[in-house]
PDB file of C-alpha atoms in Angstrom:
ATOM      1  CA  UNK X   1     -59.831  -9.191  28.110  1.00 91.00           C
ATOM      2  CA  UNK X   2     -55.813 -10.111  28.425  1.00 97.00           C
ATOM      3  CA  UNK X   3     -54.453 -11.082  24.825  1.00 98.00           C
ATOM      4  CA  UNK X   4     -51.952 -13.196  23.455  1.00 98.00           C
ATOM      5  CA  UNK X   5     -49.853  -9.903  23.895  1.00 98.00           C
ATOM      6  CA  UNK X   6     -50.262  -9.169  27.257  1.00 98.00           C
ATOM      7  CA  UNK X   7     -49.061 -12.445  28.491  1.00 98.00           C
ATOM      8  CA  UNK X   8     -46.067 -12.199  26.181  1.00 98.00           C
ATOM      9  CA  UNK X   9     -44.786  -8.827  27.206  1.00 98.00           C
ATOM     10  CA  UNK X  10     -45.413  -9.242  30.465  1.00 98.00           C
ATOM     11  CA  UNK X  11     -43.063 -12.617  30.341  1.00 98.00           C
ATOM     12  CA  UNK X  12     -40.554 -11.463  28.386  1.00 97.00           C
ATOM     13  CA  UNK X  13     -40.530  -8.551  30.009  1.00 94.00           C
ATOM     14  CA  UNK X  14     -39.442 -10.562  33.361  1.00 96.00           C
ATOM     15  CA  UNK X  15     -37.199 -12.942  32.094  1.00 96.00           C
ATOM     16  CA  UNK X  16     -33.936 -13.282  34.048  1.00 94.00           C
ATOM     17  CA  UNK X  17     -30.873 -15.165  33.306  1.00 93.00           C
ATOM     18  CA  UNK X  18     -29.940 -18.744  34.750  1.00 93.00           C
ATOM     19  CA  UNK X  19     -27.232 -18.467  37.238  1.00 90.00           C
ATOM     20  CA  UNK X  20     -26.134 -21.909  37.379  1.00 92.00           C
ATOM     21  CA  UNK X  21     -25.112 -22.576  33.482  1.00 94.00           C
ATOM     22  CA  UNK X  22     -21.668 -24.297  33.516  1.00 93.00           C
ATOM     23  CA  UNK X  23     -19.239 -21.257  33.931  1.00 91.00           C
ATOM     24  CA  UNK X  24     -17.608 -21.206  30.107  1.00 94.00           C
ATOM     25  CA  UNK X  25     -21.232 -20.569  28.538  1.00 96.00           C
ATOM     26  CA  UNK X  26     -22.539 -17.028  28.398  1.00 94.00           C
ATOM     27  CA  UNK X  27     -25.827 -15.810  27.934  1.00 95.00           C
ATOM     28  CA  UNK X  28     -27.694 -12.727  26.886  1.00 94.00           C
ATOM     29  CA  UNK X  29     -31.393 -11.153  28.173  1.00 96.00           C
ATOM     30  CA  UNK X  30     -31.624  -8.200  26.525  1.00 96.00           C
ATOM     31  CA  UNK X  31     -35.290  -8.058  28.091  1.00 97.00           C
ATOM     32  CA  UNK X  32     -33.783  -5.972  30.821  1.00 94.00           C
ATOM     33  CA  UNK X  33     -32.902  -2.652  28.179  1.00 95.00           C
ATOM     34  CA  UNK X  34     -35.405  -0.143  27.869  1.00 96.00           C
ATOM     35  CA  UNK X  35     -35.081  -0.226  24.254  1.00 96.00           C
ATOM     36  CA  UNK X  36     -35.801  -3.906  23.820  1.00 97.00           C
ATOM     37  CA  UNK X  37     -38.561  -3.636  26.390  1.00 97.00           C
ATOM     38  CA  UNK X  38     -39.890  -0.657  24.057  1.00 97.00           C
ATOM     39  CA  UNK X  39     -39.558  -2.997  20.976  1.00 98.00           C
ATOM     40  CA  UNK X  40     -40.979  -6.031  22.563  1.00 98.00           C
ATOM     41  CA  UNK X  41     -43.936  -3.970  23.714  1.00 98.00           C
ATOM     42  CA  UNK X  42     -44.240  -2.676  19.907  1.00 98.00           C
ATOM     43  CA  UNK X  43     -44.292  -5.668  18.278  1.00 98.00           C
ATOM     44  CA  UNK X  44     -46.795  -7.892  19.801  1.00 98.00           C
ATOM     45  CA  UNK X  45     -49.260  -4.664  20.599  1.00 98.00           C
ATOM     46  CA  UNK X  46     -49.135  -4.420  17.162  1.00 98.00           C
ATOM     47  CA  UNK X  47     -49.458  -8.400  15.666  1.00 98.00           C
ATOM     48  CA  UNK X  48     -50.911 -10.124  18.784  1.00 98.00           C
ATOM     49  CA  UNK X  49     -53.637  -7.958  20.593  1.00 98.00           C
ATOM     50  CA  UNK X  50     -56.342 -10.299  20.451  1.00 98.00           C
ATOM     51  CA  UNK X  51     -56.900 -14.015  21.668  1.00 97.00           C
ATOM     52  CA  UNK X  52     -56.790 -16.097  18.360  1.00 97.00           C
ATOM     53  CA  UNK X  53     -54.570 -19.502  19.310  1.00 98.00           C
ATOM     54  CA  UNK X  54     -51.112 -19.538  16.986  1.00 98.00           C
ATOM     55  CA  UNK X  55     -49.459 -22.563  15.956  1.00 98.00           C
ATOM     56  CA  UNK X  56     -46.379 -22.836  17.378  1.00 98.00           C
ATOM     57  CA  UNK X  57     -42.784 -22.448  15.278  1.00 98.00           C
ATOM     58  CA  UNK X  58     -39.949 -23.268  17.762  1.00 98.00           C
ATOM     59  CA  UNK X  59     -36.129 -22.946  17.231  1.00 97.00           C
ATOM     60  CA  UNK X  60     -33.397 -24.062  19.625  1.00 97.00           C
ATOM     61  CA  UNK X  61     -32.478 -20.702  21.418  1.00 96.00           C
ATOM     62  CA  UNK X  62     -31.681 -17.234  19.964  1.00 94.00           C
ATOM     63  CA  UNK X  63     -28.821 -15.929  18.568  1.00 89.00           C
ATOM     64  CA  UNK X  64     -26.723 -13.450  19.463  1.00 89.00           C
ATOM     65  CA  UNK X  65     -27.697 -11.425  16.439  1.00 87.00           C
ATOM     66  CA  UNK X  66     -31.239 -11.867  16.009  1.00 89.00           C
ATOM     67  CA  UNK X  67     -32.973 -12.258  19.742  1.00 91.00           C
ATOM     68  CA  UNK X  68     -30.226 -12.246  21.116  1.00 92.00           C
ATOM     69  CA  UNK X  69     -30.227  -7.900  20.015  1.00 94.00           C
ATOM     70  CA  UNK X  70     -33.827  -7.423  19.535  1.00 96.00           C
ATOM     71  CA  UNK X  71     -35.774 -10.082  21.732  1.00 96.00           C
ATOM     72  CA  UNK X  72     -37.881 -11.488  19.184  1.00 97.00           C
ATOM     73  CA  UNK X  73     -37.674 -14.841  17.925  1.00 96.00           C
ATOM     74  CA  UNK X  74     -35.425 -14.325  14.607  1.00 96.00           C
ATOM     75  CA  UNK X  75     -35.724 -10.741  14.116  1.00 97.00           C
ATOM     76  CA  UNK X  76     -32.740  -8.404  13.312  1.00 97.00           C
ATOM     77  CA  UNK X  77     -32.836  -4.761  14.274  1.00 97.00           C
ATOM     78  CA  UNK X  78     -33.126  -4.032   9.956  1.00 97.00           C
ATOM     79  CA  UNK X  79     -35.758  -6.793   9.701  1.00 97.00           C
ATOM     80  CA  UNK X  80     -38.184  -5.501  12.455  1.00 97.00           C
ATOM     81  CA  UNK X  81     -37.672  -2.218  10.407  1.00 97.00           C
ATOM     82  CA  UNK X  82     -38.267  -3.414   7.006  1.00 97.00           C
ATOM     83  CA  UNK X  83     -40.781  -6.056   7.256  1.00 97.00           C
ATOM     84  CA  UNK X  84     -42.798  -5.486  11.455  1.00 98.00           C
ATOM     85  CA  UNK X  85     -42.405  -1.839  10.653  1.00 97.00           C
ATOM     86  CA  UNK X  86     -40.951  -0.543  13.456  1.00 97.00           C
ATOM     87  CA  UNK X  87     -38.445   1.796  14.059  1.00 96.00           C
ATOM     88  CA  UNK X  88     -35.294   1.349  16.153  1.00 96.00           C
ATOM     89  CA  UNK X  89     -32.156   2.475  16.748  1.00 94.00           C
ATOM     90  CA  UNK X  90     -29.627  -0.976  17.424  1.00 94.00           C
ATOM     91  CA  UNK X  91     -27.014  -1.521  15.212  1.00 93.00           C
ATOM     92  CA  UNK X  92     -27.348  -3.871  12.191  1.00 93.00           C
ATOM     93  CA  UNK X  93     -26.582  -7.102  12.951  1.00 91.00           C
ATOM     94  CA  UNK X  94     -25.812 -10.400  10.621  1.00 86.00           C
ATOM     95  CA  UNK X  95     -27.981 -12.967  10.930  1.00 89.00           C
ATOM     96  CA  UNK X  96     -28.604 -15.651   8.624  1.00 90.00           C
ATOM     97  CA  UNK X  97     -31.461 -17.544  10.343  1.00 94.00           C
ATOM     98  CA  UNK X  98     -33.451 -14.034  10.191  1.00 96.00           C
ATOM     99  CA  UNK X  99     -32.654 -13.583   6.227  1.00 95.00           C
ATOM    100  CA  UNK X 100     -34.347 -16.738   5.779  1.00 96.00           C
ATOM    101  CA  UNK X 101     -37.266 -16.433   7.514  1.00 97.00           C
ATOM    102  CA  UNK X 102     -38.442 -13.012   6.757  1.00 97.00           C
ATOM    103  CA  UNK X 103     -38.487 -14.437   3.250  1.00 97.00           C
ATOM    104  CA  UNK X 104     -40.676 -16.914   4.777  1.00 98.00           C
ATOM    105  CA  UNK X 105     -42.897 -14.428   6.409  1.00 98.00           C
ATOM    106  CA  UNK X 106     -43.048 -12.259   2.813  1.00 97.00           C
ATOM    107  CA  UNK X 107     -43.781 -15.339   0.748  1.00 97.00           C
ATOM    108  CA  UNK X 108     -46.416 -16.118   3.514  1.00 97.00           C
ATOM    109  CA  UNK X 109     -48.598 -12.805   2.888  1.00 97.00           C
ATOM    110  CA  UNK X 110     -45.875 -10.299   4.983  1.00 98.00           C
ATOM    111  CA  UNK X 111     -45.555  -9.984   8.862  1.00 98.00           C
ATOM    112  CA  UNK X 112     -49.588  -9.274  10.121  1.00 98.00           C
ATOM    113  CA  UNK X 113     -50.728 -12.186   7.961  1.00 98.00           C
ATOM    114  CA  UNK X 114     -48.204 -14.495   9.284  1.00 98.00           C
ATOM    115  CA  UNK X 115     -48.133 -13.904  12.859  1.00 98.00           C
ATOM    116  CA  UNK X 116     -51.830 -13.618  13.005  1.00 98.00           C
ATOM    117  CA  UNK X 117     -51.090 -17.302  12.915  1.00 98.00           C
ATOM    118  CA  UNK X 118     -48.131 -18.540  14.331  1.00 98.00           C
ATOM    119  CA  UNK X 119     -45.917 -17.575  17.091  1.00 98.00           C
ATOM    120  CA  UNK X 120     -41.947 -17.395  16.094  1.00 98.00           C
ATOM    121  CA  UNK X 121     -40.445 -19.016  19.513  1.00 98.00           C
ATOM    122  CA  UNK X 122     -37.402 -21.311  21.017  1.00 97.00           C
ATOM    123  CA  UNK X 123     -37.316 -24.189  23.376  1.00 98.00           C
ATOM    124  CA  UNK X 124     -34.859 -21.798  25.464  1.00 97.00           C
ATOM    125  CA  UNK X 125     -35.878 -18.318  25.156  1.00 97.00           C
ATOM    126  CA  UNK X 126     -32.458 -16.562  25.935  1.00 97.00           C
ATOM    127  CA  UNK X 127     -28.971 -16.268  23.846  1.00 95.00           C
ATOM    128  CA  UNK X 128     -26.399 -18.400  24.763  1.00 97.00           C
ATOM    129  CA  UNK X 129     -22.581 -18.099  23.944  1.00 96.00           C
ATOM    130  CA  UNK X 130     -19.647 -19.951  23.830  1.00 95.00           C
ATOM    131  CA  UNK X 131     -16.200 -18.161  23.549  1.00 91.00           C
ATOM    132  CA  UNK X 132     -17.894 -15.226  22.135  1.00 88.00           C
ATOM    133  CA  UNK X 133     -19.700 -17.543  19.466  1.00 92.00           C
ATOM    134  CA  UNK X 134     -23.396 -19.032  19.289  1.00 93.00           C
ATOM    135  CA  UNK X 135     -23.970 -21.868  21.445  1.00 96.00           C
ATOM    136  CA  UNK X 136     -26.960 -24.312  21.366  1.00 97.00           C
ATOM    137  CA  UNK X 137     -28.530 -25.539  24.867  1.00 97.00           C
ATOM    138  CA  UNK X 138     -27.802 -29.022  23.468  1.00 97.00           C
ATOM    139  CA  UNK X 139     -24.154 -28.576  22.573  1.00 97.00           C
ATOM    140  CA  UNK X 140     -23.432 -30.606  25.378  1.00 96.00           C
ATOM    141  CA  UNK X 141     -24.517 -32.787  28.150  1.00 96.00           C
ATOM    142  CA  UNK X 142     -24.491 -30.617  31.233  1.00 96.00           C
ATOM    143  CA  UNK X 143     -25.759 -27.545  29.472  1.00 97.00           C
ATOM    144  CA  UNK X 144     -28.838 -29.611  28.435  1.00 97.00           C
ATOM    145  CA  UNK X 145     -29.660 -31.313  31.856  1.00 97.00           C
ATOM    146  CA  UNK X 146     -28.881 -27.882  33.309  1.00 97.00           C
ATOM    147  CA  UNK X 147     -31.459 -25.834  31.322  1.00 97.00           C
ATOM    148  CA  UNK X 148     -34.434 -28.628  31.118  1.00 98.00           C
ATOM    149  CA  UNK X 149     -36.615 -27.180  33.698  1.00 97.00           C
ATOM    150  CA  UNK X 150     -35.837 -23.929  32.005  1.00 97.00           C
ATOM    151  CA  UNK X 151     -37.132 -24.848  28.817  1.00 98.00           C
ATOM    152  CA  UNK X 152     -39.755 -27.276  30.131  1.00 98.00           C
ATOM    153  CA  UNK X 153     -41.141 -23.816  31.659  1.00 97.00           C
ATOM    154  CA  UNK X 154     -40.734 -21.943  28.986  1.00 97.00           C
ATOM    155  CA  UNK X 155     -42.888 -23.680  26.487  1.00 98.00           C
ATOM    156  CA  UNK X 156     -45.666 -24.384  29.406  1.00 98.00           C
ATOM    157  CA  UNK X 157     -45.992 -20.619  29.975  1.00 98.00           C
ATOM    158  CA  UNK X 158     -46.024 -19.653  26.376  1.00 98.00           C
ATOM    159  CA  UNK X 159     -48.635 -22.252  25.618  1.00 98.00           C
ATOM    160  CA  UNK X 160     -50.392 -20.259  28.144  1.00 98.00           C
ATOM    161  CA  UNK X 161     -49.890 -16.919  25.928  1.00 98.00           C
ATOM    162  CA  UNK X 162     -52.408 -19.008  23.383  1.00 97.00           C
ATOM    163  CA  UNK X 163     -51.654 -21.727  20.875  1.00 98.00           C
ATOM    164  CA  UNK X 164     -53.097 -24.269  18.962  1.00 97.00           C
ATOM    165  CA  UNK X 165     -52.441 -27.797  20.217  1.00 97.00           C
ATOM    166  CA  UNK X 166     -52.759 -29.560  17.242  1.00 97.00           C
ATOM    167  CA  UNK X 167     -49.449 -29.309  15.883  1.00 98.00           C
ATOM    168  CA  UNK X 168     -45.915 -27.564  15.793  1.00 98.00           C
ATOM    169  CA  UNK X 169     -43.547 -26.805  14.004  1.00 98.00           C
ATOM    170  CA  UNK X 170     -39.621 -27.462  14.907  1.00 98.00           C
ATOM    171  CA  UNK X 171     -36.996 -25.893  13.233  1.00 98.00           C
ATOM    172  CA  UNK X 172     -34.125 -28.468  13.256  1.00 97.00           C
ATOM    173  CA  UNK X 173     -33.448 -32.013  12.778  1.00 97.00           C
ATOM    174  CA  UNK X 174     -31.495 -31.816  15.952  1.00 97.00           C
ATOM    175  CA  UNK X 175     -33.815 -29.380  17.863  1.00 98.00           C
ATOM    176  CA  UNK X 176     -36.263 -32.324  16.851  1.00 98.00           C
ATOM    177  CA  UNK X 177     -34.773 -34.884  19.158  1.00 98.00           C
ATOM    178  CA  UNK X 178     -35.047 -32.284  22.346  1.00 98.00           C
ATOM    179  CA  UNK X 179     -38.691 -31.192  21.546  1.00 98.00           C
ATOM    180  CA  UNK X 180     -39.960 -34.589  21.099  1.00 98.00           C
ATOM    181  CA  UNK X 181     -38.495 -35.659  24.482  1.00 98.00           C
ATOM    182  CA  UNK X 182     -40.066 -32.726  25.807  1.00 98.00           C
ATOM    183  CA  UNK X 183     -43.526 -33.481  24.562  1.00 98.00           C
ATOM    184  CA  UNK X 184     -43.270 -36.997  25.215  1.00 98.00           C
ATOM    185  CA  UNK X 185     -42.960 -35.903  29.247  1.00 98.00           C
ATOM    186  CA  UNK X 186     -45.482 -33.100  29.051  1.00 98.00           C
ATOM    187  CA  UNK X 187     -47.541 -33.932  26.043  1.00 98.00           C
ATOM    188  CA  UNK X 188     -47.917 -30.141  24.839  1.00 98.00           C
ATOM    189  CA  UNK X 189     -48.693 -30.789  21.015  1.00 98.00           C
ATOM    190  CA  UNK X 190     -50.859 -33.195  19.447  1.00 98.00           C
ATOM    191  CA  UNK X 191     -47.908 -33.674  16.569  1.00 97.00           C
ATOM    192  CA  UNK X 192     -44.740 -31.992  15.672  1.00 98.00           C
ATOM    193  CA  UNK X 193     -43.288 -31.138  11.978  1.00 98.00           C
ATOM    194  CA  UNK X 194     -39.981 -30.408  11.654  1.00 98.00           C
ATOM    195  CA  UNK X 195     -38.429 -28.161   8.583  1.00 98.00           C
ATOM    196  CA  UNK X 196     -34.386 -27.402   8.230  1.00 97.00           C
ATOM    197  CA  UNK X 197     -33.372 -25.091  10.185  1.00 97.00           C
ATOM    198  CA  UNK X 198     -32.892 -21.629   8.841  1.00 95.00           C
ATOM    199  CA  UNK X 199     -29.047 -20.993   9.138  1.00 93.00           C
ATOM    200  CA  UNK X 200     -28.678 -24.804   7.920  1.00 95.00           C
ATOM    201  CA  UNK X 201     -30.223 -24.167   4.980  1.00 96.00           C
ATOM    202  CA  UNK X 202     -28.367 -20.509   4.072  1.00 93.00           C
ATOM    203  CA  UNK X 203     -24.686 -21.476   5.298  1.00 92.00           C
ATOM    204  CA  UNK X 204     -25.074 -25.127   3.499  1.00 93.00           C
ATOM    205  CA  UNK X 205     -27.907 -25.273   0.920  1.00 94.00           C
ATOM    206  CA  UNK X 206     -27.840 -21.456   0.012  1.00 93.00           C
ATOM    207  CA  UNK X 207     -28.236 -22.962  -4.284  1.00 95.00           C
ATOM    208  CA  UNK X 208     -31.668 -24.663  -3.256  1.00 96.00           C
ATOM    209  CA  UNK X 209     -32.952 -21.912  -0.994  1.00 94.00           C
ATOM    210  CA  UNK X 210     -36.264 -21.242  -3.308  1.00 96.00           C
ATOM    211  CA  UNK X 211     -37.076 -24.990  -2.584  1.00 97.00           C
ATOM    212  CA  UNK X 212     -36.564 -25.151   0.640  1.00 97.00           C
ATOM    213  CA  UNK X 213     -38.856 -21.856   0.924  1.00 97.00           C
ATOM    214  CA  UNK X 214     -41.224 -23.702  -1.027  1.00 98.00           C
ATOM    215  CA  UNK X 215     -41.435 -26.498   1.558  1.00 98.00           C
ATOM    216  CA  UNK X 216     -42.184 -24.198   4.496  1.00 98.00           C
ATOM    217  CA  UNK X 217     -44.601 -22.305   2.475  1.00 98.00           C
ATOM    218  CA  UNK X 218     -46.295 -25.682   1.953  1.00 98.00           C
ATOM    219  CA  UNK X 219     -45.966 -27.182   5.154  1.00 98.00           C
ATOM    220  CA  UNK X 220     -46.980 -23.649   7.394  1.00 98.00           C
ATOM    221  CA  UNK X 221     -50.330 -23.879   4.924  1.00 97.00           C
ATOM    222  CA  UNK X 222     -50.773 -27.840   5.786  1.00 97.00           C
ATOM    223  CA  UNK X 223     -50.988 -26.951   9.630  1.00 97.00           C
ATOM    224  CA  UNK X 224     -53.444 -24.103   9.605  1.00 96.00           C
ATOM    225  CA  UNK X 225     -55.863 -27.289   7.115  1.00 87.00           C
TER     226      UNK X 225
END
């Protein structure tokens, strides 16, 4: 039987970097470390060995202190300690999008609850940077067009990992606009939600946090009905 986690190790696993982004954006695959391969290995032997379809969550792209260190989906080197259990030795990093949604995944029932059901993903699964910042694929024009195969494969191979076609969730108003074009040419999901995106709602609505963690509690629960 291949699981859910075979298919995603082996693809992460082989990722490699575009070569033709425009030459002032950077990007990071830290798939190629034998650390992160460890980790990546880890993590979905531990939550994913099995073939049960997860409802897609999908961000824009990693950052370069979450994924961007780790390679998974919003996951700091402390957070994969404290909350996936497992051990590693990278460096602390600051990452506001993974505060959030490990408070997510601990309000949901803690990490083997909640990705026994969804799969934490992005519409471009490698970090990009800007002049040593986070940069999003659809920060501009060229960029965008650029990537679109890219990303276009990416989500059609990790539909392929096992997913539930009924719905998904996007993180971002913006991000919303891209995966709506995307599944208006391919026709992956049957409908898309969309929620704030995590480092939105720390770095602007940090005072209303418990609400907004209310309304992904409410609306993960509304797509497994």
């Amino acid at each position: 039987m291949i699981t859910f986690a075979d298919k995603a190790i082996a693809y992460y696993n082989a990722l490699a970097a575009p070569t033709n982004l425009p030459p002032e954006v950077g990007v990071m695959n830290p798939y190629q470390t034998p650390d992160v391969q460890r980790i990546v290995g880890e993590f979905y032997t531990r939550f994913y060995t099995d073939t049960t379809p997860r409802i897609f969550v999908l961000g824009i792209n990693p950052g370069r202190f979450g994924a961007g260190v780790t390679g998974i989906s919003f996951t700091t080197p402390q957070n994969l300690r404290r909350y996936c259990g497992i051990e590693n030795d990278l460096r602390d990093t600051p990452e506001l999008s993974s505060r959030f949604i490990y408070q997510v995944v601990d309000a949901f029932g803690g990490a083997a609850e909640f990705y026994s059901r969804f799969f934490l993903t992005s519409l471009f699964p490698l970090a990009l940077t800007k002049a040593g910042k986070n940069y999003n694929f659809y920060d501009d024009r060229q960029t965008t067009e650029t990537l679109w195969p890219a990303i276009t494969e990416t989500v059609r191979t990790q539909t392929g990992f096992g997913y539930d076609r009924r719905v998904a969730v996007c993180l971002g108003r913006k991000n919303e606009t891209y995966l709506r074009r995307l599944n208006d040419q391919q026709g992956f999901f049957d409908r898309i939600v969309t929620l704030d995106h995590p480092r939105y709602i720390l770095q602007y609505k940090s005072k209303d946090m418990p609400i907004y963690l209310e309304t992904y509690i409410a609306t993960l629960h509304d797509c497994l009905d």
